[in-house]
């Protein structure tokens, strides 16, 4: 999951990511996304690379594991107030690639590999569609 912060510095300490089934991640103390910065949340593993200079975290609960049907991603603040939800189902016809906005940041969500600027790549964590930093 990728977050772009277009406003002033944003402190996500204590915020959570959940899906329809359970809590998937709690942002640790000190999680700051700078103005015009990016945070990339991976489901697991040991992410390696620069990711366009993004803040990089791995799911605190060990996995994100979104379902392809009937699932919602929910971001809540440290007090449990829902900040936003995202319906995963309309974009679930290919679970092996990312969905991204086209154009970057403002457009509608589309399969990553189908966008000309992506040059056939399946994802671009922390960067624009063409792999350049935000």
PDB file of C-alpha atoms in Angstrom:
ATOM      1  CA  UNK A   1       0.000   0.000   0.000  1.00  0.00           C
ATOM      2  CA  UNK A   2       1.405   3.370  -0.972  1.00  0.00           C
ATOM      3  CA  UNK A   3       0.584   6.722   0.629  1.00  0.00           C
ATOM      4  CA  UNK A   4       1.539  10.107  -0.853  1.00  0.00           C
ATOM      5  CA  UNK A   5       1.398  13.129   1.446  1.00  0.00           C
ATOM      6  CA  UNK A   6       0.601  16.337  -0.463  1.00  0.00           C
ATOM      7  CA  UNK A   7       0.216  18.415   2.694  1.00  0.00           C
ATOM      8  CA  UNK A   8       2.515  19.395   5.540  1.00  0.00           C
ATOM      9  CA  UNK A   9       4.483  16.759   7.473  1.00  0.00           C
ATOM     10  CA  UNK A  10       2.109  13.982   8.550  1.00  0.00           C
ATOM     11  CA  UNK A  11       2.520  11.911  11.723  1.00  0.00           C
ATOM     12  CA  UNK A  12       0.913   8.467  11.355  1.00  0.00           C
ATOM     13  CA  UNK A  13       2.106   7.149  14.736  1.00  0.00           C
ATOM     14  CA  UNK A  14      -0.529   4.782  16.121  1.00  0.00           C
ATOM     15  CA  UNK A  15      -2.678   4.825  12.967  1.00  0.00           C
ATOM     16  CA  UNK A  16      -3.815   1.407  11.745  1.00  0.00           C
ATOM     17  CA  UNK A  17      -4.548  -0.433   8.508  1.00  0.00           C
ATOM     18  CA  UNK A  18      -7.249  -3.103   8.640  1.00  0.00           C
ATOM     19  CA  UNK A  19      -9.190  -5.102   6.124  1.00  0.00           C
ATOM     20  CA  UNK A  20     -12.682  -6.539   6.507  1.00  0.00           C
ATOM     21  CA  UNK A  21     -11.295  -9.417   8.587  1.00  0.00           C
ATOM     22  CA  UNK A  22      -8.656  -7.996  10.933  1.00  0.00           C
ATOM     23  CA  UNK A  23      -5.960  -5.516  11.866  1.00  0.00           C
ATOM     24  CA  UNK A  24      -3.041  -5.707   9.421  1.00  0.00           C
ATOM     25  CA  UNK A  25      -0.663  -2.941  10.526  1.00  0.00           C
ATOM     26  CA  UNK A  26      -0.103  -0.385  13.273  1.00  0.00           C
ATOM     27  CA  UNK A  27       2.209   2.464  12.310  1.00  0.00           C
ATOM     28  CA  UNK A  28       4.958   2.658  14.945  1.00  0.00           C
ATOM     29  CA  UNK A  29       5.795   5.745  16.974  1.00  0.00           C
ATOM     30  CA  UNK A  30       7.769   8.207  14.901  1.00  0.00           C
ATOM     31  CA  UNK A  31       6.138   7.356  11.561  1.00  0.00           C
ATOM     32  CA  UNK A  32       6.364  10.660   9.734  1.00  0.00           C
ATOM     33  CA  UNK A  33       5.622  11.237   6.049  1.00  0.00           C
ATOM     34  CA  UNK A  34       7.283  14.495   5.024  1.00  0.00           C
ATOM     35  CA  UNK A  35       5.524  17.063   2.826  1.00  0.00           C
ATOM     36  CA  UNK A  36       5.327  15.640  -0.708  1.00  0.00           C
ATOM     37  CA  UNK A  37       6.724  12.368   0.667  1.00  0.00           C
ATOM     38  CA  UNK A  38       5.695   8.763   0.241  1.00  0.00           C
ATOM     39  CA  UNK A  39       5.254   5.821   2.613  1.00  0.00           C
ATOM     40  CA  UNK A  40       5.167   2.295   1.211  1.00  0.00           C
ATOM     41  CA  UNK A  41       3.713  -0.492   3.348  1.00  0.00           C
ATOM     42  CA  UNK A  42       4.712  -4.003   2.282  1.00  0.00           C
ATOM     43  CA  UNK A  43       2.853  -7.110   3.381  1.00  0.00           C
ATOM     44  CA  UNK A  44       5.974  -8.983   4.411  1.00  0.00           C
ATOM     45  CA  UNK A  45       9.459  -9.973   3.495  1.00  0.00           C
ATOM     46  CA  UNK A  46      12.501  -7.746   3.608  1.00  0.00           C
ATOM     47  CA  UNK A  47      12.003  -4.960   1.079  1.00  0.00           C
ATOM     48  CA  UNK A  48      15.255  -3.869  -0.563  1.00  0.00           C
ATOM     49  CA  UNK A  49      15.836  -0.878  -2.796  1.00  0.00           C
ATOM     50  CA  UNK A  50      15.485   2.877  -2.575  1.00  0.00           C
ATOM     51  CA  UNK A  51      11.755   3.039  -3.465  1.00  0.00           C
ATOM     52  CA  UNK A  52      12.198   6.625  -4.601  1.00  0.00           C
ATOM     53  CA  UNK A  53      13.311   7.683  -1.122  1.00  0.00           C
ATOM     54  CA  UNK A  54       9.999   6.600   0.429  1.00  0.00           C
ATOM     55  CA  UNK A  55       9.502   5.700   4.078  1.00  0.00           C
ATOM     56  CA  UNK A  56       9.292   1.884   3.979  1.00  0.00           C
ATOM     57  CA  UNK A  57       7.531  -0.369   6.488  1.00  0.00           C
ATOM     58  CA  UNK A  58       6.461  -4.010   6.631  1.00  0.00           C
ATOM     59  CA  UNK A  59       3.071  -5.017   8.044  1.00  0.00           C
ATOM     60  CA  UNK A  60       3.311  -5.292  11.833  1.00  0.00           C
ATOM     61  CA  UNK A  61       0.908  -8.237  11.841  1.00  0.00           C
ATOM     62  CA  UNK A  62       3.040 -10.218   9.400  1.00  0.00           C
ATOM     63  CA  UNK A  63       0.943  -9.829   6.262  1.00  0.00           C
ATOM     64  CA  UNK A  64      -1.579  -7.637   4.503  1.00  0.00           C
ATOM     65  CA  UNK A  65      -3.293 -10.483   2.595  1.00  0.00           C
ATOM     66  CA  UNK A  66      -6.280  -8.652   1.071  1.00  0.00           C
ATOM     67  CA  UNK A  67      -9.102 -10.759  -0.294  1.00  0.00           C
ATOM     68  CA  UNK A  68     -10.105 -10.299  -3.929  1.00  0.00           C
ATOM     69  CA  UNK A  69     -13.798 -10.069  -3.104  1.00  0.00           C
ATOM     70  CA  UNK A  70     -15.742  -8.155  -0.512  1.00  0.00           C
ATOM     71  CA  UNK A  71     -12.688  -6.618   1.138  1.00  0.00           C
ATOM     72  CA  UNK A  72     -12.093  -3.060   2.280  1.00  0.00           C
ATOM     73  CA  UNK A  73      -8.834  -1.417   3.287  1.00  0.00           C
ATOM     74  CA  UNK A  74      -9.431   0.932   6.230  1.00  0.00           C
ATOM     75  CA  UNK A  75      -7.058   3.558   7.590  1.00  0.00           C
ATOM     76  CA  UNK A  76      -7.929   4.668  11.137  1.00  0.00           C
ATOM     77  CA  UNK A  77      -6.257   7.254  13.343  1.00  0.00           C
ATOM     78  CA  UNK A  78      -4.719   6.474  16.738  1.00  0.00           C
ATOM     79  CA  UNK A  79      -8.136   7.010  18.419  1.00  0.00           C
ATOM     80  CA  UNK A  80      -9.842   4.505  16.108  1.00  0.00           C
ATOM     81  CA  UNK A  81     -11.620   7.090  13.940  1.00  0.00           C
ATOM     82  CA  UNK A  82     -11.907   5.947  10.318  1.00  0.00           C
ATOM     83  CA  UNK A  83      -9.939   8.286   8.052  1.00  0.00           C
ATOM     84  CA  UNK A  84     -10.583   6.495   4.772  1.00  0.00           C
ATOM     85  CA  UNK A  85     -11.708   3.225   3.275  1.00  0.00           C
ATOM     86  CA  UNK A  86     -10.883   1.700  -0.082  1.00  0.00           C
ATOM     87  CA  UNK A  87     -12.957  -1.017  -1.755  1.00  0.00           C
ATOM     88  CA  UNK A  88     -10.581  -3.665  -3.123  1.00  0.00           C
ATOM     89  CA  UNK A  89     -13.140  -5.700  -5.091  1.00  0.00           C
ATOM     90  CA  UNK A  90     -13.552  -3.560  -8.241  1.00  0.00           C
ATOM     91  CA  UNK A  91      -9.811  -3.864  -8.864  1.00  0.00           C
ATOM     92  CA  UNK A  92      -9.319  -7.518  -8.013  1.00  0.00           C
ATOM     93  CA  UNK A  93      -9.221  -9.186 -11.433  1.00  0.00           C
ATOM     94  CA  UNK A  94      -5.420  -9.590 -11.323  1.00  0.00           C
ATOM     95  CA  UNK A  95      -4.008 -10.097  -7.822  1.00  0.00           C
ATOM     96  CA  UNK A  96      -0.424 -10.342  -9.065  1.00  0.00           C
ATOM     97  CA  UNK A  97       0.107  -6.661  -9.836  1.00  0.00           C
ATOM     98  CA  UNK A  98      -0.470  -3.236  -8.363  1.00  0.00           C
ATOM     99  CA  UNK A  99      -3.282  -0.865  -9.083  1.00  0.00           C
ATOM    100  CA  UNK A 100      -2.329   2.763  -9.382  1.00  0.00           C
ATOM    101  CA  UNK A 101      -3.783   6.110 -10.285  1.00  0.00           C
ATOM    102  CA  UNK A 102      -3.384   7.193 -13.889  1.00  0.00           C
ATOM    103  CA  UNK A 103      -2.191   9.881 -14.174  1.00  0.00           C
ATOM    104  CA  UNK A 104      -0.098   9.649 -11.001  1.00  0.00           C
ATOM    105  CA  UNK A 105      -1.844  10.872  -7.809  1.00  0.00           C
ATOM    106  CA  UNK A 106      -4.998  12.270  -9.436  1.00  0.00           C
ATOM    107  CA  UNK A 107      -6.365   9.802 -11.979  1.00  0.00           C
ATOM    108  CA  UNK A 108      -8.606   6.783 -11.712  1.00  0.00           C
ATOM    109  CA  UNK A 109      -7.278   3.431 -10.503  1.00  0.00           C
ATOM    110  CA  UNK A 110      -6.035   1.106 -13.222  1.00  0.00           C
ATOM    111  CA  UNK A 111      -3.945  -2.053 -13.549  1.00  0.00           C
ATOM    112  CA  UNK A 112      -0.306  -0.962 -13.437  1.00  0.00           C
ATOM    113  CA  UNK A 113       0.970  -2.956 -16.418  1.00  0.00           C
ATOM    114  CA  UNK A 114      -1.689  -1.602 -18.789  1.00  0.00           C
ATOM    115  CA  UNK A 115      -0.532   2.018 -18.461  1.00  0.00           C
ATOM    116  CA  UNK A 116       1.857   3.189 -21.206  1.00  0.00           C
ATOM    117  CA  UNK A 117       4.139   5.121 -18.830  1.00  0.00           C
ATOM    118  CA  UNK A 118       4.669   1.972 -16.729  1.00  0.00           C
ATOM    119  CA  UNK A 119       6.401   0.192 -19.641  1.00  0.00           C
ATOM    120  CA  UNK A 120       4.754  -3.124 -18.737  1.00  0.00           C
ATOM    121  CA  UNK A 121       5.979  -3.229 -15.136  1.00  0.00           C
ATOM    122  CA  UNK A 122       3.651  -4.715 -12.541  1.00  0.00           C
ATOM    123  CA  UNK A 123       4.378  -2.186  -9.781  1.00  0.00           C
ATOM    124  CA  UNK A 124       6.373   0.936  -8.891  1.00  0.00           C
ATOM    125  CA  UNK A 125       6.437   1.182  -5.077  1.00  0.00           C
ATOM    126  CA  UNK A 126       7.382   4.637  -3.853  1.00  0.00           C
ATOM    127  CA  UNK A 127       7.724   6.118  -7.329  1.00  0.00           C
ATOM    128  CA  UNK A 128       5.680   7.482 -10.208  1.00  0.00           C
ATOM    129  CA  UNK A 129       4.407   5.120 -12.895  1.00  0.00           C
ATOM    130  CA  UNK A 130       7.610   5.490 -14.899  1.00  0.00           C
ATOM    131  CA  UNK A 131       9.815   4.741 -11.858  1.00  0.00           C
ATOM    132  CA  UNK A 132      10.932   8.330 -11.225  1.00  0.00           C
ATOM    133  CA  UNK A 133      10.644   9.810  -7.692  1.00  0.00           C
ATOM    134  CA  UNK A 134       7.622  11.904  -6.730  1.00  0.00           C
TER     135      UNK A 134
END
